[in-house]
PDB file of C-alpha atoms in Angstrom:
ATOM      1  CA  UNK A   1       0.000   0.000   0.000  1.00  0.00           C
ATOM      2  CA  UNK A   2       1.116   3.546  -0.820  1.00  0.00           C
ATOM      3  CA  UNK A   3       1.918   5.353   2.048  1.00  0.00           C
ATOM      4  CA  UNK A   4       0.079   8.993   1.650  1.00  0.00           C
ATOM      5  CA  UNK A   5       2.270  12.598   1.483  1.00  0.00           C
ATOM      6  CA  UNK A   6       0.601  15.540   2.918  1.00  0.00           C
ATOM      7  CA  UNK A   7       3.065  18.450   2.236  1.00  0.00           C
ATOM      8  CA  UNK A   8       3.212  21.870   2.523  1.00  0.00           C
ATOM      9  CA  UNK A   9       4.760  24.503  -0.258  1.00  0.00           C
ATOM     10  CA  UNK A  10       5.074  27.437   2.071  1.00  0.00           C
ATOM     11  CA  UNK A  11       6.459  29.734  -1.248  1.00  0.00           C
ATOM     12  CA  UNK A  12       7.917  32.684  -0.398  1.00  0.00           C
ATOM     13  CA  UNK A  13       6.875  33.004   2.764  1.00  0.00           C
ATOM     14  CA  UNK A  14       8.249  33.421   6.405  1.00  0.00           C
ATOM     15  CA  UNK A  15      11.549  34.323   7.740  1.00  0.00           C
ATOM     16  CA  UNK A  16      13.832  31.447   9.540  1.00  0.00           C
ATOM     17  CA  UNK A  17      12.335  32.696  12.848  1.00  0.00           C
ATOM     18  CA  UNK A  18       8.937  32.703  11.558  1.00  0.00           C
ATOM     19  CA  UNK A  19       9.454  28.930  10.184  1.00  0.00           C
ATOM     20  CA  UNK A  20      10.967  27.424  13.312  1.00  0.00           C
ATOM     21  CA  UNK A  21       8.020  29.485  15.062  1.00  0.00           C
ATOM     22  CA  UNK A  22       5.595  27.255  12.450  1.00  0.00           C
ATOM     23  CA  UNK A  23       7.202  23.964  12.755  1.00  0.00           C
ATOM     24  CA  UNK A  24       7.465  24.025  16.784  1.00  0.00           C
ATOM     25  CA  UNK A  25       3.805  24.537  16.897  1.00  0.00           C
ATOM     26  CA  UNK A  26       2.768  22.451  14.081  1.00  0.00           C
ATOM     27  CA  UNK A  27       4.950  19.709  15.776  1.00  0.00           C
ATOM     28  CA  UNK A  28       2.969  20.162  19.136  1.00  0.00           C
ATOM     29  CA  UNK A  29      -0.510  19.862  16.934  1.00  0.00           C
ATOM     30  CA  UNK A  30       1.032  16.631  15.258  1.00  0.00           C
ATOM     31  CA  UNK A  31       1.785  15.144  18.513  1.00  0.00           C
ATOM     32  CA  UNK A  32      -1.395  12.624  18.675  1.00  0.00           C
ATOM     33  CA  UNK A  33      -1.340  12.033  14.421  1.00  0.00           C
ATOM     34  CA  UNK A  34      -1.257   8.233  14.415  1.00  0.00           C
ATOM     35  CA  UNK A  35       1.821   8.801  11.270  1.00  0.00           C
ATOM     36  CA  UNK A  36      -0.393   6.882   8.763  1.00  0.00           C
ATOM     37  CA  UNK A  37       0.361   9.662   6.506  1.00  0.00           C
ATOM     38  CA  UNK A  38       3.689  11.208   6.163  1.00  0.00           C
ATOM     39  CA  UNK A  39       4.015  15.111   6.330  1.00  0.00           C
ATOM     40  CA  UNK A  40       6.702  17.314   4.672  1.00  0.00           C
ATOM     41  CA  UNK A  41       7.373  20.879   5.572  1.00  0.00           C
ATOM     42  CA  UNK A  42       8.482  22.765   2.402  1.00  0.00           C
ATOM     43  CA  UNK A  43      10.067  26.069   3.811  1.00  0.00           C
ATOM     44  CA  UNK A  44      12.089  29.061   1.401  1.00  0.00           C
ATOM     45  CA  UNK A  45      15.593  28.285   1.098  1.00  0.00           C
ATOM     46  CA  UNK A  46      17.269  30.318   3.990  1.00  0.00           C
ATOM     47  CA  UNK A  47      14.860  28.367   6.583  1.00  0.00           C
ATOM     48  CA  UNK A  48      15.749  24.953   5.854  1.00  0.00           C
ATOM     49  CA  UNK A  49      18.372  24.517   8.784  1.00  0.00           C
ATOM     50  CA  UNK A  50      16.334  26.851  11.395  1.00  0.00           C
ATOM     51  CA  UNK A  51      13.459  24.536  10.692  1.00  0.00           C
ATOM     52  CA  UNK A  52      15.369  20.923  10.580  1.00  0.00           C
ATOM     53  CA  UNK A  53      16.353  22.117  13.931  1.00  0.00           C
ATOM     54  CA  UNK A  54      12.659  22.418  15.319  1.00  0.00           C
ATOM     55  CA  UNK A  55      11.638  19.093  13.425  1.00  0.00           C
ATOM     56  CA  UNK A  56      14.453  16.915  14.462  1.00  0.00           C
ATOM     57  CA  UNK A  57      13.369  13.816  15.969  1.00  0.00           C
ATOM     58  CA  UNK A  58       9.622  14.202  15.530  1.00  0.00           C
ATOM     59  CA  UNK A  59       9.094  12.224  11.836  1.00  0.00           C
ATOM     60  CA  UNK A  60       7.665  15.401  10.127  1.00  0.00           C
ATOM     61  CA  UNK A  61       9.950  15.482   6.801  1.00  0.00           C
ATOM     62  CA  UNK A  62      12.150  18.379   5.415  1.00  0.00           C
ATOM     63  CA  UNK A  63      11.430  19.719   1.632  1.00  0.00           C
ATOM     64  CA  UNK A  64      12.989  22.556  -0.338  1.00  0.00           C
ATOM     65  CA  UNK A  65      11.127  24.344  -3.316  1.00  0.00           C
ATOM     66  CA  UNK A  66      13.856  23.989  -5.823  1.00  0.00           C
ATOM     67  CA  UNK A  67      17.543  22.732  -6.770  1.00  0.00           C
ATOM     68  CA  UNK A  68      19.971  23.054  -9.690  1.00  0.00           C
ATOM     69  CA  UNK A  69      21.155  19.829 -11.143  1.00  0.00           C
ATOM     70  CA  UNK A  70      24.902  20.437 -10.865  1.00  0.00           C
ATOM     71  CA  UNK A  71      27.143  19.364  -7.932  1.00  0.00           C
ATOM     72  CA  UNK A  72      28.795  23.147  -7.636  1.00  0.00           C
ATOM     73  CA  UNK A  73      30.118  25.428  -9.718  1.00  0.00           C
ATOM     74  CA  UNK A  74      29.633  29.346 -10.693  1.00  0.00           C
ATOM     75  CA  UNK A  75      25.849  29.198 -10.395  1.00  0.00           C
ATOM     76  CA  UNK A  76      25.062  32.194  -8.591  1.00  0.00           C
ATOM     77  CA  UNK A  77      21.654  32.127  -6.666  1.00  0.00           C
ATOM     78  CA  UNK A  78      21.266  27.999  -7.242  1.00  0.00           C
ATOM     79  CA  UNK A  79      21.884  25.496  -4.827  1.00  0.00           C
ATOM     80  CA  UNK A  80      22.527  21.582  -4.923  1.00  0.00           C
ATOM     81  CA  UNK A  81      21.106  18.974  -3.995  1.00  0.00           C
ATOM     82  CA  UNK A  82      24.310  17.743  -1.556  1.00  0.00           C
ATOM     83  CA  UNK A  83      23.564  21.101   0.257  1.00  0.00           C
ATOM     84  CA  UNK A  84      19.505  20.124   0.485  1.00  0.00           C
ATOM     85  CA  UNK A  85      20.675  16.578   2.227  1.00  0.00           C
ATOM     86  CA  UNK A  86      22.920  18.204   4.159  1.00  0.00           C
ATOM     87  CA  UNK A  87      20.334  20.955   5.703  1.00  0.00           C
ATOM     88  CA  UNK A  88      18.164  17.901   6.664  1.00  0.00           C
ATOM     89  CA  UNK A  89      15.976  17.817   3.416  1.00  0.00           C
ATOM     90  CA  UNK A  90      14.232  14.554   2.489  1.00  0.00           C
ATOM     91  CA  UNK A  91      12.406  15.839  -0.123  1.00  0.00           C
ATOM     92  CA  UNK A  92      12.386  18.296  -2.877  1.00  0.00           C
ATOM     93  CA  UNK A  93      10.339  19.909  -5.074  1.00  0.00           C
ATOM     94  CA  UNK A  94      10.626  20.503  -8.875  1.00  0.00           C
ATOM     95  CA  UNK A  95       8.786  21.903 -12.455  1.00  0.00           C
ATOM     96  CA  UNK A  96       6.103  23.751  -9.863  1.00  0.00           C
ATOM     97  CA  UNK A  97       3.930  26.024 -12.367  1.00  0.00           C
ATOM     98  CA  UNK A  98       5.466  29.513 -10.930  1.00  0.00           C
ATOM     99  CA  UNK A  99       8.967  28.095 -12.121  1.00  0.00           C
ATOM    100  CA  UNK A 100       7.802  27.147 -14.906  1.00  0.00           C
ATOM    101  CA  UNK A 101       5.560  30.606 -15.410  1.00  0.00           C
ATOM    102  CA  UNK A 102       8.148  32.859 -13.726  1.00  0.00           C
ATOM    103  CA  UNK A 103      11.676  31.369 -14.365  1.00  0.00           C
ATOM    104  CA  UNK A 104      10.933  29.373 -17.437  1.00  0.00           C
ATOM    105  CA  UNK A 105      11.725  25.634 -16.477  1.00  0.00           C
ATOM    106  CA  UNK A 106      10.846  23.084 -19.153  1.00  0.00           C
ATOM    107  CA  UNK A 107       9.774  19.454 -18.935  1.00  0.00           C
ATOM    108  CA  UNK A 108      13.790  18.819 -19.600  1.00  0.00           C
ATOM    109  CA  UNK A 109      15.322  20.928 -16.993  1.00  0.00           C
ATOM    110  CA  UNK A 110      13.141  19.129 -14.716  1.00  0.00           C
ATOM    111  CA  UNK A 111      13.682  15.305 -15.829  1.00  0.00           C
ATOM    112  CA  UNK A 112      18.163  16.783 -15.393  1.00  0.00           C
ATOM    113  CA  UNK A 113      17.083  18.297 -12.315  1.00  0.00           C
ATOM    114  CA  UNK A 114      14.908  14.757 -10.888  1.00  0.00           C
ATOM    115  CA  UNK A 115      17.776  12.467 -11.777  1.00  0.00           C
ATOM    116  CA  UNK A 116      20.180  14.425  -9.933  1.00  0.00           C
ATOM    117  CA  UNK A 117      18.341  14.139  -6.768  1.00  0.00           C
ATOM    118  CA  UNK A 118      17.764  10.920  -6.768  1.00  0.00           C
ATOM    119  CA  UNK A 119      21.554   9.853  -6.983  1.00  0.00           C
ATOM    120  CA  UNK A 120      21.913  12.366  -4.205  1.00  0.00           C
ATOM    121  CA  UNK A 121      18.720   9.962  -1.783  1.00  0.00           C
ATOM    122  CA  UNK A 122      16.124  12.952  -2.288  1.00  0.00           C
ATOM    123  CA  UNK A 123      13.137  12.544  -3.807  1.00  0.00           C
ATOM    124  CA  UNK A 124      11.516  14.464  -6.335  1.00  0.00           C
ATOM    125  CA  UNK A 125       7.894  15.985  -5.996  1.00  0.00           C
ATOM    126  CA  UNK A 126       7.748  16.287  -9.425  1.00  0.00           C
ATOM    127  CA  UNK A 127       4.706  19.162 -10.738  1.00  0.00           C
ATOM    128  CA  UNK A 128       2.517  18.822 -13.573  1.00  0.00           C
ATOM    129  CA  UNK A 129      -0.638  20.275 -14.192  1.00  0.00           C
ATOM    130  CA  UNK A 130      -2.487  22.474 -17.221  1.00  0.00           C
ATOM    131  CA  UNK A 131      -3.234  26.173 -17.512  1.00  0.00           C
ATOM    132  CA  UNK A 132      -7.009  27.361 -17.406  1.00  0.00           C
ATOM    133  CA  UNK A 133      -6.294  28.149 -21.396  1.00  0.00           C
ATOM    134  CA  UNK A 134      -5.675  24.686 -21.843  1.00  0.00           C
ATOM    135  CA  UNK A 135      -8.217  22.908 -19.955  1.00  0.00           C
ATOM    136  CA  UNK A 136     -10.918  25.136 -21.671  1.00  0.00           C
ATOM    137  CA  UNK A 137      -9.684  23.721 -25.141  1.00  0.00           C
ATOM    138  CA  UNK A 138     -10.078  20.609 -24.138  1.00  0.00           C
ATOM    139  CA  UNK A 139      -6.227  19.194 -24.442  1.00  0.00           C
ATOM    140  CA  UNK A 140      -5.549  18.707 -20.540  1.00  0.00           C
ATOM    141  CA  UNK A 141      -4.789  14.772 -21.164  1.00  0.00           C
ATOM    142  CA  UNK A 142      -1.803  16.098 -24.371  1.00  0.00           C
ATOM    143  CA  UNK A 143      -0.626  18.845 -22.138  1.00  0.00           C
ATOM    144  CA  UNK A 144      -0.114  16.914 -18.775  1.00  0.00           C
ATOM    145  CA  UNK A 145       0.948  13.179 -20.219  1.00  0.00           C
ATOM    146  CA  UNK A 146       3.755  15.266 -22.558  1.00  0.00           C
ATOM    147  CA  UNK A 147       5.274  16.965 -19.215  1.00  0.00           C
ATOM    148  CA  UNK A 148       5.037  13.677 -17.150  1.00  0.00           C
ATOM    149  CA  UNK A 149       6.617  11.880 -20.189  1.00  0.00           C
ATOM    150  CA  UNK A 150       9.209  14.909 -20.429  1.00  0.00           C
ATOM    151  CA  UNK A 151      10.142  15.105 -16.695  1.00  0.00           C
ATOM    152  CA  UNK A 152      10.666  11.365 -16.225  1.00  0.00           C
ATOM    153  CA  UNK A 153      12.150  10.709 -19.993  1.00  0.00           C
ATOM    154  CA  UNK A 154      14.754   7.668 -19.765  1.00  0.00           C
ATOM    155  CA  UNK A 155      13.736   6.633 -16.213  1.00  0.00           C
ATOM    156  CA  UNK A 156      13.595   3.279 -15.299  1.00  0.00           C
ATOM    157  CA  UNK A 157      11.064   1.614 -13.176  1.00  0.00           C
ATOM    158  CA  UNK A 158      12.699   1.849 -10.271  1.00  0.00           C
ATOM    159  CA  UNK A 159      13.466   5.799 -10.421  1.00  0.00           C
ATOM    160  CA  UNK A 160       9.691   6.176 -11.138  1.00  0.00           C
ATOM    161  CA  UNK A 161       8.585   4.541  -7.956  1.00  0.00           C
ATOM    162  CA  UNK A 162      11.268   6.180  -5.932  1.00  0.00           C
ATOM    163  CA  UNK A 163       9.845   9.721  -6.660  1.00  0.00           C
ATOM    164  CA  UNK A 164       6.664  11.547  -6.301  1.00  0.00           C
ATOM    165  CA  UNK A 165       4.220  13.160  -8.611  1.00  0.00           C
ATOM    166  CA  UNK A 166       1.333  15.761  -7.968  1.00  0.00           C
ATOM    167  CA  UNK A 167      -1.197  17.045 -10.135  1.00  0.00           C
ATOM    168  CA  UNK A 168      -1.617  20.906  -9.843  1.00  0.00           C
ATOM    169  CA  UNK A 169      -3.964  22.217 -12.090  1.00  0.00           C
ATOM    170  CA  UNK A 170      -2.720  25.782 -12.923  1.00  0.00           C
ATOM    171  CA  UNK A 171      -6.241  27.550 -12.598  1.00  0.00           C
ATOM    172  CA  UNK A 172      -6.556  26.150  -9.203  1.00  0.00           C
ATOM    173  CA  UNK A 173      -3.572  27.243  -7.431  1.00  0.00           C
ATOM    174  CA  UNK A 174      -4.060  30.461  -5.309  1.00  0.00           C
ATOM    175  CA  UNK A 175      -7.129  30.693  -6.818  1.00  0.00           C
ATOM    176  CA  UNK A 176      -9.510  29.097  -4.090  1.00  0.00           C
ATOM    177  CA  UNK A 177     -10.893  27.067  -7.239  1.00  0.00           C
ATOM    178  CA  UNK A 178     -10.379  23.075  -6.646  1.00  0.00           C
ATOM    179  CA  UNK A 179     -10.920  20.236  -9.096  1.00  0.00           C
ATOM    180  CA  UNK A 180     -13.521  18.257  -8.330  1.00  0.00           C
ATOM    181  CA  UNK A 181     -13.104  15.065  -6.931  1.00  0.00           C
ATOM    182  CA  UNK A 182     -14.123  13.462 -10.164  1.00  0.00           C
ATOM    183  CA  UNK A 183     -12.015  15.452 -12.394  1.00  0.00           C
ATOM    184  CA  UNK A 184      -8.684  15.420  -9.793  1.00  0.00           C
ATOM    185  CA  UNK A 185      -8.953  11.697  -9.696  1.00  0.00           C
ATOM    186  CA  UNK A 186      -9.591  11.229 -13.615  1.00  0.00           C
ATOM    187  CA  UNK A 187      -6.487  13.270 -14.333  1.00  0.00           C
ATOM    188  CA  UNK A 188      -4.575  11.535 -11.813  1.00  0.00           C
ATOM    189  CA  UNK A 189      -5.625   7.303 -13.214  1.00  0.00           C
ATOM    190  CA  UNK A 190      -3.904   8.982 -16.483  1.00  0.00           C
ATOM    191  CA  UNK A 191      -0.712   9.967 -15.047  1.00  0.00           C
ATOM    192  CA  UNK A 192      -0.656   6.805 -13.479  1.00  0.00           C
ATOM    193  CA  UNK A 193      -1.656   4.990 -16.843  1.00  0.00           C
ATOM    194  CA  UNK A 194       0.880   7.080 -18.138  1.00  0.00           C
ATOM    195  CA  UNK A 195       3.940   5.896 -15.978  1.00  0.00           C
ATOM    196  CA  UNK A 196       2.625   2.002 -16.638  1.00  0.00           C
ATOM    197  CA  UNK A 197       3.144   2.719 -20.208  1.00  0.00           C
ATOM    198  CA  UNK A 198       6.509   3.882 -19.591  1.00  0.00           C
ATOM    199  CA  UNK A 199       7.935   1.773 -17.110  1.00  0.00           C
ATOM    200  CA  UNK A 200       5.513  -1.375 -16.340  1.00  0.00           C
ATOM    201  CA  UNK A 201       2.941  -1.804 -13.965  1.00  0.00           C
ATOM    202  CA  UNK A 202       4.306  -2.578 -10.898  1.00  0.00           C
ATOM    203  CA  UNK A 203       6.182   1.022 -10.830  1.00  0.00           C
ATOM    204  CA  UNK A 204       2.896   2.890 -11.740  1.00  0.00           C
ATOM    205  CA  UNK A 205       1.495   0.646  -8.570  1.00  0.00           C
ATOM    206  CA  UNK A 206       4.232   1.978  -6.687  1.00  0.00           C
ATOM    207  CA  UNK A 207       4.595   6.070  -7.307  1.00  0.00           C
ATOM    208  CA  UNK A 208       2.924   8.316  -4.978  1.00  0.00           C
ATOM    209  CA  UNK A 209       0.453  10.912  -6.774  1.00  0.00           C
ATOM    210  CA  UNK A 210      -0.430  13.723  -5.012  1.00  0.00           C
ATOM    211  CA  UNK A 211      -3.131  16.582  -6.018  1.00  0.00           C
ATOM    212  CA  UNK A 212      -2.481  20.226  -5.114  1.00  0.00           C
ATOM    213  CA  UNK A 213      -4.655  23.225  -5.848  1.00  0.00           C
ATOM    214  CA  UNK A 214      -6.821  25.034  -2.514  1.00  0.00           C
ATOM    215  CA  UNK A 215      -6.143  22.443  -0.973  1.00  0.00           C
ATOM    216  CA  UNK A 216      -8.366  22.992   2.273  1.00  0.00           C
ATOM    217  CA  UNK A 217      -9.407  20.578   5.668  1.00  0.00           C
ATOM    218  CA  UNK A 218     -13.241  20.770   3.950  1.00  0.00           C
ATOM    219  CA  UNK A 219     -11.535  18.942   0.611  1.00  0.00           C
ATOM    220  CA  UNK A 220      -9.104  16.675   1.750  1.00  0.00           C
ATOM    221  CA  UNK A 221     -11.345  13.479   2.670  1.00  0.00           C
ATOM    222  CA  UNK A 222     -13.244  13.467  -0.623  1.00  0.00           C
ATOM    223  CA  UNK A 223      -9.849  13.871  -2.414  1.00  0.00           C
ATOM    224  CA  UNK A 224      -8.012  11.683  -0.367  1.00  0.00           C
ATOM    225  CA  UNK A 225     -10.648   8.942  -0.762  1.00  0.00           C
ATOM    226  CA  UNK A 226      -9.868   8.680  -4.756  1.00  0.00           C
ATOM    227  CA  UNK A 227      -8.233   5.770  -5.688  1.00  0.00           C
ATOM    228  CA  UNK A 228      -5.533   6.878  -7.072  1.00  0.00           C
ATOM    229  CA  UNK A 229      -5.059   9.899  -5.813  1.00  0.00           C
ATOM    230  CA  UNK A 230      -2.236   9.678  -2.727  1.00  0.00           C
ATOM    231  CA  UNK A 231      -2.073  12.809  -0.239  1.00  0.00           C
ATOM    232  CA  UNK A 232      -1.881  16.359  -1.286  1.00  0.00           C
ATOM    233  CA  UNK A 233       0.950  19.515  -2.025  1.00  0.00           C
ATOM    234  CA  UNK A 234      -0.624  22.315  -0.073  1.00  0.00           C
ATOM    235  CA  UNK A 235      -0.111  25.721  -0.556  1.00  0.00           C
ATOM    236  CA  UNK A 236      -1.620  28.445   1.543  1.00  0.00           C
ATOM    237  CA  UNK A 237      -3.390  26.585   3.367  1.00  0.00           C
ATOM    238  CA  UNK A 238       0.206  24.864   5.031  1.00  0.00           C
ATOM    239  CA  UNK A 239       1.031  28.516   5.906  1.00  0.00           C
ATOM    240  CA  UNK A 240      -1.079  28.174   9.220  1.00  0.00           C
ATOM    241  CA  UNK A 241      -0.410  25.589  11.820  1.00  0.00           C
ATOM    242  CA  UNK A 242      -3.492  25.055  13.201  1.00  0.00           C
ATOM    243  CA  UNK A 243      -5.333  24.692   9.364  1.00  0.00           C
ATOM    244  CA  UNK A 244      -2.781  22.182   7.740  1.00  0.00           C
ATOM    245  CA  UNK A 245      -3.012  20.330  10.902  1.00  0.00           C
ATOM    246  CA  UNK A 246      -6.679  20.054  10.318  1.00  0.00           C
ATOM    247  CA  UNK A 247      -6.226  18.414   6.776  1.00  0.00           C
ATOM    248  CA  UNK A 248      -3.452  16.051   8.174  1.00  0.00           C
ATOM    249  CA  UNK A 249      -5.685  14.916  10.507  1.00  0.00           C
ATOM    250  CA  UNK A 250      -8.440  14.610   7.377  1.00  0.00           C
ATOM    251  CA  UNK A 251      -6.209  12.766   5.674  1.00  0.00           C
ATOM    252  CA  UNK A 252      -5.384  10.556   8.443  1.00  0.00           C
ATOM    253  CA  UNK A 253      -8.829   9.774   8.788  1.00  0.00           C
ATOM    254  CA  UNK A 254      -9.634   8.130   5.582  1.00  0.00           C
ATOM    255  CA  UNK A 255      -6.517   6.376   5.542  1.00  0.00           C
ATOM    256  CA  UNK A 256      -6.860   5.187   8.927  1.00  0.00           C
ATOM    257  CA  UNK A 257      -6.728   0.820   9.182  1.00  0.00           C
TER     258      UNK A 257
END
């Protein structure tokens, strides 16, 4: 059985103090969370250590937003993967639709940039998802199966299931719109269809699927209760302690034994 992700993208948001204020009092409202879903706190760069710190030794998982696929070098304002394992991070994530809208990360950059962090033990959260443009002209299923074939391009099986995927449709993030439970889990059976087709079955059985996109403690059950659909990559709503607690503890619920 898949063991559910519940993380939270905090963006640009909080100062180290601020984050190590977060995570000590998100770590107090985790304290009776049974751990049948893992949780990953995704802070801005200069917070990762501060907030390793205030997690250590509680289970809650370390993410960073973004990472540059070589080892070192003259690449002002990037930072490697080595330095994300060494601040703590277990996870990391990658191709998010603001890099891609804002910094202009393709499908490729992405697949150089997942590789590299899995021969360095991260794993990937790697983002997909279509614009509102493209969901209106119906091509959704071309638009997201190209960029999961394009991230995970030459991956074997066992990369595939090593790494995570999550579905945020574009016109949903930020946006307080969510995709229905019908349509999140419909888009989320083809990604999974997708990765069978490249890499077998038993490695689409095996990858983690997450949905993002207002992500809220109302929403979570009914998209956590999908059957293919495998936790959720929460943005705003992980900014507050007390409200991604609340959809932890939805998730939690339906995934309960």
């Amino acid at each position: 059985m898949r063991r559910p992700l519940i993380a939270g993208n905090w963006k640009m948001y909080k100062t180290p103090a601020e984050a190590a204020a977060f995570a000590a009092a998100f770590r107090e409202a985790a304290a009776g969370f049974a751990g049948t879903a893992e949780v990953a706190l995704c802070p801005a760069f200069p917070a990762l250590v501060d907030v390793s710190r205030a997690l250590a030794g509680s289970g809650i998982a370390l993410g960073a937003q973004n990472m540059f696929w070589a080892p070192e070098g003259a690449y002002t304002g990037e930072v490697s993967a080595a330095m994300l394992r060494d601040a703590g991070c277990r996870y990391v994530i990658l191709g998010h639709s603001e890099r891609r809208q804002y910094f202009g990360e393709t499908d490729e950059g992405v697949n150089r940039k997942a590789a590299v962090a899995l021969e360095n033990g991260l794993i990937p959260i790697v983002c997909v998802g279509e614009t509102l443009e493209q969901r209106e002209a119906g091509v959704t299923e071309n638009v997201v199966t190209g960029q999961v074939r394009g991230c995970l391009a030459e991956f074997g099986g066992v990369k595939i299931a090593g790494l995570v995927i999550a579905y945020e449709p574009v016109w949903a993030i930020g946006t307080g719109r969510t995709a229905s439970e019908k349509d999140a889990q419909e888009v989320i059976g083809l990604i999974r269809r997708t990765v069978e087709e490249l890499s077998g079955a038993q490695a689409a059985a095996a990858v983690r699927i997450l949905y993002g996109g207002s992500v809220k403690p109302e929403n979570t059950a009914g998209l956590m209760r999908q059957p293919d659909i495998d936790g959720a990559l929460v943005g705003g709503a992980s900014l507050d302690p007390a409200v991604f607690a609340r959809i932890v503890g939805a998730a939690e619920e339906v995934y309960r034994p």
